[in-house]
C-alpha positions as semicolon CSV with decimal commas, in nm:
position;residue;x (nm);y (nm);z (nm)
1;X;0,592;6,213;28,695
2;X;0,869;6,445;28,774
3;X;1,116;6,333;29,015
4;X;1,294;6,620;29,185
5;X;1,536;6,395;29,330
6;X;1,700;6,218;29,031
7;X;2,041;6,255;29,135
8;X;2,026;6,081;29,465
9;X;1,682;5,920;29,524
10;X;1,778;5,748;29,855
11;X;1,925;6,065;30,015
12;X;1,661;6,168;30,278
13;X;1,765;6,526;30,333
14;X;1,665;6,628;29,960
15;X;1,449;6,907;30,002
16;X;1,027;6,788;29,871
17;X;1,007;7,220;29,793
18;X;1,252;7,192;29,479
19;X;1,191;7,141;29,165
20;X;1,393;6,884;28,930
21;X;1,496;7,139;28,674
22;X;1,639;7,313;28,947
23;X;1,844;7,039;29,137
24;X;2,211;7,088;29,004
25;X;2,496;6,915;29,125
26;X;2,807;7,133;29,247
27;X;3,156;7,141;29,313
28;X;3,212;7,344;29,591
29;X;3,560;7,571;29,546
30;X;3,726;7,777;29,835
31;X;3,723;8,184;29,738
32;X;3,888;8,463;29,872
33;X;3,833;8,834;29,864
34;X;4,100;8,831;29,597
35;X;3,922;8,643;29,393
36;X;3,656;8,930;29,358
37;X;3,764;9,055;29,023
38;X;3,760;8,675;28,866
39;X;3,444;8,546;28,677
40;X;3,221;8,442;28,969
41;X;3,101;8,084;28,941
42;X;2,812;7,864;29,105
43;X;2,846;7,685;29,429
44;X;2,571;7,558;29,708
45;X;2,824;7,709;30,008
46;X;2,866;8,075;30,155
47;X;3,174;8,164;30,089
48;X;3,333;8,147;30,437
49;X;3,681;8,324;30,359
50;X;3,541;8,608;30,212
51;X;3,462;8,890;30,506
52;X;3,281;9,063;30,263
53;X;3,009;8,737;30,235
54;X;2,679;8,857;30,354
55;X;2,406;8,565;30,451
56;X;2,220;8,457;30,162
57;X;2,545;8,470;29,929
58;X;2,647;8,206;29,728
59;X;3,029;8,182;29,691
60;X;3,184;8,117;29,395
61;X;3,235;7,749;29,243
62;X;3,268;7,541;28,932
63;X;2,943;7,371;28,829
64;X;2,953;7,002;28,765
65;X;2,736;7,015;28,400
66;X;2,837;6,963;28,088
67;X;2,871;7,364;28,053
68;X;3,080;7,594;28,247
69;X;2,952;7,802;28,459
70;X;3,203;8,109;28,357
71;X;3,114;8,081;27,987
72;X;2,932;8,396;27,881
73;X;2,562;8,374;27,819
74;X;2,387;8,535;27,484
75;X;2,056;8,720;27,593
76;X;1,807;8,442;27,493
77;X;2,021;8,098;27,483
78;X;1,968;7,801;27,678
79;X;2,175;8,001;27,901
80;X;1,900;8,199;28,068
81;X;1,714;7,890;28,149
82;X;2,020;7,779;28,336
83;X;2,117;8,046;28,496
84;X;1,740;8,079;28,609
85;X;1,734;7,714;28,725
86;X;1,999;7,822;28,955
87;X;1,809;8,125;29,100
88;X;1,534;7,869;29,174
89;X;1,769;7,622;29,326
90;X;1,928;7,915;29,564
91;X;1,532;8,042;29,646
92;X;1,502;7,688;29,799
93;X;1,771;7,756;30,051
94;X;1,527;8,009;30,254
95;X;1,255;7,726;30,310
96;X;1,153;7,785;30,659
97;X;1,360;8,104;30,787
98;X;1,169;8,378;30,550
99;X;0,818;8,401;30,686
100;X;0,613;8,619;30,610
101;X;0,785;8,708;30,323
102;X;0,907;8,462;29,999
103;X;1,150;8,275;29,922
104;X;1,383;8,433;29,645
105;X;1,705;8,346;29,474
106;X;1,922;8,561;29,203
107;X;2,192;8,547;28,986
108;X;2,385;8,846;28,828
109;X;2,593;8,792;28,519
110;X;2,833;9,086;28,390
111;X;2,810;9,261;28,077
112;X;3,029;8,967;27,888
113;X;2,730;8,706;28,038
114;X;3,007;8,552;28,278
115;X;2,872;8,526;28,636
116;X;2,960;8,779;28,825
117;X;2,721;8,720;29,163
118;X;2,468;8,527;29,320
119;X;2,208;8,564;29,639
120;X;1,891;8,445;29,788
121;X;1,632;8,567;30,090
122;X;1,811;8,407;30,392
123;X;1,568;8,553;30,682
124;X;1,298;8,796;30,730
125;X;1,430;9,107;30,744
126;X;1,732;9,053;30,610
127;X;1,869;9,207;30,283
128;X;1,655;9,039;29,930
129;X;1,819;8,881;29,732
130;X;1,870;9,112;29,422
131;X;2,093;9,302;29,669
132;X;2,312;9,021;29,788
133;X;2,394;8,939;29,462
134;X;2,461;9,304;29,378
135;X;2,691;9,314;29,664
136;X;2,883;9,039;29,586
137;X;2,913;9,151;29,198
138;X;3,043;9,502;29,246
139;X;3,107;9,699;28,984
140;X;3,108;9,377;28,718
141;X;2,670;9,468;28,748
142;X;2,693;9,753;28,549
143;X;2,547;9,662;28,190
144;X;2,474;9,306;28,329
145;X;2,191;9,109;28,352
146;X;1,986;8,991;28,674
147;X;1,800;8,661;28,684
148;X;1,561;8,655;28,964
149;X;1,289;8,429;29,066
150;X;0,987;8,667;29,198
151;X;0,953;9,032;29,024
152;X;1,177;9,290;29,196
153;X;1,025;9,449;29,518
154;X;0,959;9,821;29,399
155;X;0,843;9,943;29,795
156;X;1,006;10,022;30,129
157;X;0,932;9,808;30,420
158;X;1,199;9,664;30,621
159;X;1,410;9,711;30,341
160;X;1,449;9,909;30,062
161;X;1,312;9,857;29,686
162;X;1,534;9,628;29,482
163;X;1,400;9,760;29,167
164;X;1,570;10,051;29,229
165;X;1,868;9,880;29,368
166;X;1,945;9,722;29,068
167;X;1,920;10,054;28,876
168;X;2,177;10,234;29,048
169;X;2,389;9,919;28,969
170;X;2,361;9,925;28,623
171;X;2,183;9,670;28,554
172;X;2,071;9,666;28,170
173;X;1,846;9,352;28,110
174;X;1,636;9,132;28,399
175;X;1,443;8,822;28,335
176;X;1,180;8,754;28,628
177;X;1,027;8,416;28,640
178;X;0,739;8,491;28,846
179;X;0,569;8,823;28,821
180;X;0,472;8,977;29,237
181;X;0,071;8,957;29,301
182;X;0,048;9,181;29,592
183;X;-0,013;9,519;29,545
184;X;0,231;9,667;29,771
185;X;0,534;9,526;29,656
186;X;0,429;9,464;29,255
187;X;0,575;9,756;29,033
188;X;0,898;9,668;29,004
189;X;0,885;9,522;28,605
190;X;0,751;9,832;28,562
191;X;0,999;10,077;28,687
192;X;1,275;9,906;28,501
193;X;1,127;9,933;28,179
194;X;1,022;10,313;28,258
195;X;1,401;10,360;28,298
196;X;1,504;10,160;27,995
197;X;1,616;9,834;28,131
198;X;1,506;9,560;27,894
199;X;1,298;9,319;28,123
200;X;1,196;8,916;28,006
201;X;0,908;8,769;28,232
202;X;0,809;8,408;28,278
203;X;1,117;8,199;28,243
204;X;1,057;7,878;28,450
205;X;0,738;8,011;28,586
206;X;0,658;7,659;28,739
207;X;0,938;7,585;28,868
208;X;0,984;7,907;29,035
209;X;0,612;7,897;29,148
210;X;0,677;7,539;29,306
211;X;0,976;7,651;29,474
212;X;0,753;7,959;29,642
213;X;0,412;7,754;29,670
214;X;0,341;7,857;29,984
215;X;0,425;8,235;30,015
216;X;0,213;8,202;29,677
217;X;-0,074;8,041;29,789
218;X;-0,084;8,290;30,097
219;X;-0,007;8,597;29,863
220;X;-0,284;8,496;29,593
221;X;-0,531;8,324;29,850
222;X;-0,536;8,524;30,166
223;X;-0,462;8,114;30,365
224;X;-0,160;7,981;30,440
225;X;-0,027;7,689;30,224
226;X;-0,120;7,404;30,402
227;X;0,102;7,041;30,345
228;X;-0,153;6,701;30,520
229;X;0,112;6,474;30,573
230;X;0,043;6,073;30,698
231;X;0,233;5,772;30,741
232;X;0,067;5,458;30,639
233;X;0,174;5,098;30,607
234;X;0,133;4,980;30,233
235;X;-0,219;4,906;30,266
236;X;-0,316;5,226;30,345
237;X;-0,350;5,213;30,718
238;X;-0,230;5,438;30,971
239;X;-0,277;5,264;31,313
240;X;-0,395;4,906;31,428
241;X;-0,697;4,784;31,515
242;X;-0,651;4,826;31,898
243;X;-0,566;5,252;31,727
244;X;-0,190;5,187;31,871
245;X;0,063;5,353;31,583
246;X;0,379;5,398;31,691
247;X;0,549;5,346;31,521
248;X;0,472;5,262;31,150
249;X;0,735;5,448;30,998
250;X;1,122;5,420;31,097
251;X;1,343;5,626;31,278
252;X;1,483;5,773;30,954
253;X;1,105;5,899;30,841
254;X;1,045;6,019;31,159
255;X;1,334;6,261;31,187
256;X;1,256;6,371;30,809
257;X;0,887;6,491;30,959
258;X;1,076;6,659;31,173
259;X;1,300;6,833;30,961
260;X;0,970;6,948;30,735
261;X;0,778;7,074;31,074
262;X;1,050;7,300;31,164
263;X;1,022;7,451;30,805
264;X;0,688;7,567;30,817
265;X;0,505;7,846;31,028
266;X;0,240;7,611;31,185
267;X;0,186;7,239;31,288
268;X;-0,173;7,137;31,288
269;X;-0,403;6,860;31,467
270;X;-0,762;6,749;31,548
271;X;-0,866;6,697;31,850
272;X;-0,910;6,325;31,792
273;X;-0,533;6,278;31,759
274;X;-0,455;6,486;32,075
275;X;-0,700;6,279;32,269
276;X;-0,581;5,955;32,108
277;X;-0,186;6,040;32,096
278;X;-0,141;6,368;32,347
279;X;0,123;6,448;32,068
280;X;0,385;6,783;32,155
281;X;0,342;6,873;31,780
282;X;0,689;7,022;31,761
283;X;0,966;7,046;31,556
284;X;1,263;6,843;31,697
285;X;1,501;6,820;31,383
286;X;1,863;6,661;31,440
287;X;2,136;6,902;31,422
288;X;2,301;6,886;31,090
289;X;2,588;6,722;31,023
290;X;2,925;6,838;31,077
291;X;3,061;6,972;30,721
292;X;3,405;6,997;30,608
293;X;3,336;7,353;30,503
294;X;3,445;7,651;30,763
295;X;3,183;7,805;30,913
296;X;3,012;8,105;30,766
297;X;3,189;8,490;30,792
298;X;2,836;8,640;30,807
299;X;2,638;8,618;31,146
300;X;2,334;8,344;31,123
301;X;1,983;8,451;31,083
302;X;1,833;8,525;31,388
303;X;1,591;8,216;31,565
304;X;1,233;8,287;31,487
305;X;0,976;8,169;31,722
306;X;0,891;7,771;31,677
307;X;0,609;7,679;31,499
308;X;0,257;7,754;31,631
309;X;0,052;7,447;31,766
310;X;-0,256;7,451;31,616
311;X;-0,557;7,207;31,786
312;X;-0,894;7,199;31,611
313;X;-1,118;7,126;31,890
314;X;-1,481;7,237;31,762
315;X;-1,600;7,113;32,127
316;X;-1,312;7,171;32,395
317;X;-1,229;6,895;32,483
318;X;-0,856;6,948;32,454
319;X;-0,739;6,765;32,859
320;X;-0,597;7,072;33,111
321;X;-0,275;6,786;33,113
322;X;-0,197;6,815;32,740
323;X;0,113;6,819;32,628
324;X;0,019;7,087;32,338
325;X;-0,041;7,299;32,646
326;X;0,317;7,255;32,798
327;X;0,431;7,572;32,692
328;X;0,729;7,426;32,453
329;X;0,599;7,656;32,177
330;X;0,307;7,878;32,118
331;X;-0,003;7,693;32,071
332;X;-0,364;7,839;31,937
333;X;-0,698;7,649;32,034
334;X;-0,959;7,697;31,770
335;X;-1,293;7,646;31,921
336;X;-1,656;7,677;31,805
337;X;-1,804;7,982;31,945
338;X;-2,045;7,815;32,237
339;X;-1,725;7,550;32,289
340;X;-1,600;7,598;32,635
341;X;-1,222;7,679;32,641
342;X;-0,980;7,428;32,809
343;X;-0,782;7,710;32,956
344;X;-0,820;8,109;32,974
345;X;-0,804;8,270;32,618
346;X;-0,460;8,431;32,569
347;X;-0,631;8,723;32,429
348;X;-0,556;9,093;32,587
349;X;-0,746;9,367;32,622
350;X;-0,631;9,558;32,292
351;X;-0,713;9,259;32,131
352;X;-0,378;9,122;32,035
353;X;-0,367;8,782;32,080
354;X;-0,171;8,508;32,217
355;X;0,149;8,562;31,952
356;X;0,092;8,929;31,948
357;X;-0,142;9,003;31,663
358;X;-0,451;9,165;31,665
359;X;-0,776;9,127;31,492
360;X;-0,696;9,366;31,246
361;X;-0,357;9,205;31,165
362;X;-0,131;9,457;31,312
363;X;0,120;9,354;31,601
364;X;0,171;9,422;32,013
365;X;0,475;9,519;32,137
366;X;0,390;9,529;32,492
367;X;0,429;9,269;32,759
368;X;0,081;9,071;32,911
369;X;-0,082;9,027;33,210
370;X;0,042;8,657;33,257
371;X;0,427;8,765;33,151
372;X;0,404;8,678;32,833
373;X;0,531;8,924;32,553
374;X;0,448;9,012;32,187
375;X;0,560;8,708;32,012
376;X;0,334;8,487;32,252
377;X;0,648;8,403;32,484
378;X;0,707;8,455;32,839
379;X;0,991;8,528;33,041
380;X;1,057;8,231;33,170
381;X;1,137;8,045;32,870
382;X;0,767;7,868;32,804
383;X;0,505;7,987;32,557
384;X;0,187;8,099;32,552
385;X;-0,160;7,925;32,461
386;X;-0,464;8,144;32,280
387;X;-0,810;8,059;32,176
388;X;-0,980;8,152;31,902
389;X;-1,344;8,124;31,812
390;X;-1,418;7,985;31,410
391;X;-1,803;7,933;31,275
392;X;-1,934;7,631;31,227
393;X;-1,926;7,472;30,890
394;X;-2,264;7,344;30,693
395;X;-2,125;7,019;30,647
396;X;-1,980;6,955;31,028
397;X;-1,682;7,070;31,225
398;X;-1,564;7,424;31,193
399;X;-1,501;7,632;30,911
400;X;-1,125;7,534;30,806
401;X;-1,122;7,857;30,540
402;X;-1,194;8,135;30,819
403;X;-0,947;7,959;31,027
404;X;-0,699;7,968;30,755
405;X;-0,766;8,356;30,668
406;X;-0,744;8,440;31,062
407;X;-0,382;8,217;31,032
408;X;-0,286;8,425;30,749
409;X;-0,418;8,716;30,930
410;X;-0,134;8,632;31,221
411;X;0,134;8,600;30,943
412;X;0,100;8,232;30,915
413;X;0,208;8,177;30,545
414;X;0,212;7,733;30,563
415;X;0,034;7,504;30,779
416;X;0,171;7,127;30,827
417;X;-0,141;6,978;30,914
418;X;-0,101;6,620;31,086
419;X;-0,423;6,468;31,099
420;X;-0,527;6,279;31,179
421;X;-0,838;6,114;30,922
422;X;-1,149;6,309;31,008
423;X;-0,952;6,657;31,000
424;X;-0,728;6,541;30,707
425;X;-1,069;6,447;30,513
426;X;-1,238;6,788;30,622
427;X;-1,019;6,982;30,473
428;X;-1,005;6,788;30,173
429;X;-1,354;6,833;30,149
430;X;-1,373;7,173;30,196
431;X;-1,077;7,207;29,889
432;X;-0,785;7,357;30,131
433;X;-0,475;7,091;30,097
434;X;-0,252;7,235;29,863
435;X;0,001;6,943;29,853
436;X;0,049;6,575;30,050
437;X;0,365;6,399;30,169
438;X;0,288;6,030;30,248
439;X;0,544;5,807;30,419
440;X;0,484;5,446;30,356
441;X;0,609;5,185;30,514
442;X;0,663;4,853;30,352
443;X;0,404;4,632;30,620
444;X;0,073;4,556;30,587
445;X;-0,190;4,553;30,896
446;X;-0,524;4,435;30,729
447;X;-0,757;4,582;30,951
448;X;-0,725;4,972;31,137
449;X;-0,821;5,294;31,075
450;X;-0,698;5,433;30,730
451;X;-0,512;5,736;30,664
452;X;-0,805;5,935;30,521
453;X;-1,109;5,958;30,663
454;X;-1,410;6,120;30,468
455;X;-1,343;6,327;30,161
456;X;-1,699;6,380;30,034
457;X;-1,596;6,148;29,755
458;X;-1,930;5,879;29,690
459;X;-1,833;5,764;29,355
460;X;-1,549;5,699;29,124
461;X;-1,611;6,046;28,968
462;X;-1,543;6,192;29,255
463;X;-1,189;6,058;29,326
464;X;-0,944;6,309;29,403
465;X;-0,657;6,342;29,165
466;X;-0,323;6,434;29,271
467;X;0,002;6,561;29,069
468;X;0,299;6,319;29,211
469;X;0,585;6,516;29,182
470;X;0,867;6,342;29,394
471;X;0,947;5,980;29,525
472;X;1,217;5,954;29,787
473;X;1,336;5,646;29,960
474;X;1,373;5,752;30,358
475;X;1,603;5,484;30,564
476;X;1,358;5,147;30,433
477;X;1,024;5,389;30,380
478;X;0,882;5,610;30,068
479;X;0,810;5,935;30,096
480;X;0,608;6,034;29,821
481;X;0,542;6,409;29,754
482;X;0,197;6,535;29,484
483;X;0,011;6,850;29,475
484;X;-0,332;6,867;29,445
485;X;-0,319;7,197;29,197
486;X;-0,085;7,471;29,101
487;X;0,053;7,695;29,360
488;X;-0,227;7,943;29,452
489;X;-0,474;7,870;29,195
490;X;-0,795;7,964;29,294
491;X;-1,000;7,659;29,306
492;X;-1,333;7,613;29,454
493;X;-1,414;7,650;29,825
494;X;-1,720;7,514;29,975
């Protein structure tokens, strides 16, 4: 097993997403913009008294290892791996704010292998982070070497190609961990060598593709990622035998769900747990804590929308009085085509849909009929709820793959699906949970429904082997964290 959380296993607000070679403890070190022209070293905070400091910039620091972080780095020593480690470590800080695009983290070293600049992907739309740590290395880039995560961008969308911004910077060597797999942006390996920049692929692979699993998995797939989390008591059983459940899991867990909700695009639920619970399925996180450090120079990334509700109610049965249908965030009701729709279906007349999209995966900007606008909100402050029609499957329920590819469709790149067992085991069966958190609480119930309900498993051979990566100790609960495969490998789909 690899435990991502070695250094402080009973600190709940370690991030599940990163892996352990990455994890690095580090001292954090107040900078200036005088400081510019000393070796840069590695730090976890923006550098706040630096006007120049751009978001996604790591500010200079010492690093706690047994090996500076100044000392100069020979192309090819255990150097590279380190410096990579970091570039995975600062990818991790864009969980949940870059959607649709992927997480990314980069470190620049000068030509004497000192580090001269670091950056990651703070927001979509904001600037990648090849060029934040281009910015923040100056003129010490020329004849360095760049250390990213995910190949170099070599297109124009909302930004331009970093490929080509770390050309005109001088960059003379890159080693990429993870190569790009879409077509539009892929290239960029390419160009650099084409221009004579020595380029090194497929340091850390895994734990770069860990860090990125779901942008992966959406990139390689055409699905969102999609994390089944359940709380269960230690014998496996996630509500009594009168189905009351809250709670099972403490405070302390709870607020940790919450914390992971707000990180992905889309919470999920059957219909059976919205009858059973009327849940809100949203993402209430506690503010974070107050930190010593001054506040940033740069201006936050902007608030996205909250996370889509997603209810999978093959039948329609989903009550008028619902609390997923309060308008607190955008919600999506996937029905089975003859299923009659609990309320009107969101969807307009030039077919874009409740948060905007249309069928053919372009976007609205124009407002609707019922005052709600392009990113499914109204003007009022509430959201607004769509419908959307998914196949049957041959085995019972709907098809959870076409849902997924009409999520990924509406930019949805992860899915937090919450259950409850009959959903959960559906889309085990049907091979589409890419990874599972489990909180488990030390109690026993001895009778009540379990956590999982049927996974198409009959037989011992059948059991469903998972990958535990990470075991965390949340106030007195576990939260245990295992994949089910590598990030976007294809796997069989029923």
């Amino acid at each position: 097993m690899e435990t991502r959380d070695t250094a402080r296993t009973t600190d709940p607000a370690r991030d599940p997403h990163v892996a352990e070679s990455a994890t690095r403890e580090h001292v954090a070190e107040s900078a200036t913009r005088e400081h510019a022209a000393e070796p840069a070293t590695h730090e976890h905070v923006a550098d706040a008294a630096n006007p120049a400091t751009d978001a996604g910039v790591a500010a200079p620091a010492t690093d706690a290892g047994a090996v500076p972080a100044d000392a100069p780095t020979a192309a090819g020593s255990a150097g590279d791996a380190r410096h990579m480690a970091r570039a995975v470590e600062l990818a991790a800080r864009g969980h949940g704010a870059t959607s649709p695009n992927p997480v990314v983290g980069c470190v620049i070293l000068d030509a004497a292998g000192r580090v001269a600049g670091e950056g990651f992907h703070a927001y979509a739309g904001g600037p990648h982070a090849e060029v934040v740590a281009l910015r923040q290395a100056g003129e010490r880039a020329r004849g360095g070497t760049a250390y990213v995560t995910l190949e170099p961008c070599d297109h124009t969308g909302r930004t331009g190609p970093c490929s080509r911004a770390l050309l005109a910077a001088g960059i003379a060597r890159v080693v990429v961990a993870v190569p790009d797999p879409t077509p539009k942006a892929a290239g960029g390996t390419a160009r650099l060598r084409e221009h004579g920049v020595a380029v090194e692929t497929g340091l850390l692979a895994e734990e770069a593709e860990r860090v990125n699993a779901e942008w992966l998995t959406y990139a390689r797939l055409g699905r969102p990622h999609v994390t089944w989390k359940f709380a269960a008591t230690l014998d496996g059983r996630s509500a009594a035998a009168d189905g009351s459940s809250q709670w099972i899991t403490s405070p302390e867990a709870r607020a940790d769900v919450h914390r992971l909700r707000a990180r992905a695009d889309a919470i999920m639920a059957g219909i059976g747990t919205v009858l059973a619970d009327d849940p809100r399925l949203t993402a209430r996180p506690e503010p974070p804590r107050a930190s010593p450090e001054p506040p940033r120079a740069s201006p936050e990334p902007p608030r996205g929308r909250p996370p889509l509700r997603v209810v999978v109610d093959s039948e329609g049965r989903t009550p008028p009085t619902a609390r997923v249908l309060d308008g607190e965030a955008p919600t999506l009701l996937a029905l089975a085509p003859e299923a009659p729709a609990p309320v009107p279906d969101g969807s307009r007349s030039d077919g874009s849909r409740s948060d905007g999209s249309r069928s053919d995966g372009s976007r609205s900007d124009g407002s609707r009929s019922d005052g709600s606008r392009s990113d499914g909100s109204r003007s009022d402050g509430s959201w607004a709820v769509g419908v959307v029609r998914v196949p049957r499957h041959p085995g019972g329920g709907l098809d959870l793959g076409l849902l997924l590819r009409e999520l990924a469709r509406r930019e949805i790149v992860s899915v937090f699906l919450e259950g409850g067992p009959a959903l959960a085991g559906s889309f085990l069966r049907q091979g589409l949970i890419d990874r599972v958190v489990a909180y488990v609480a030390p109690a026993l119930l001895g009778s009540g429904a379990a956590a999982l309900g049927d996974a198409g498993v009959t037989g011992i051979a059948g059991i469903h082997r998972l990958v535990l990566d990470d075991v965390t100790r949340v106030g007195p609960d576990l939260r245990l964290t295992a994949r089910t495969a590598g990030p976007g490998l294809p796997r069989k789909e029923q």
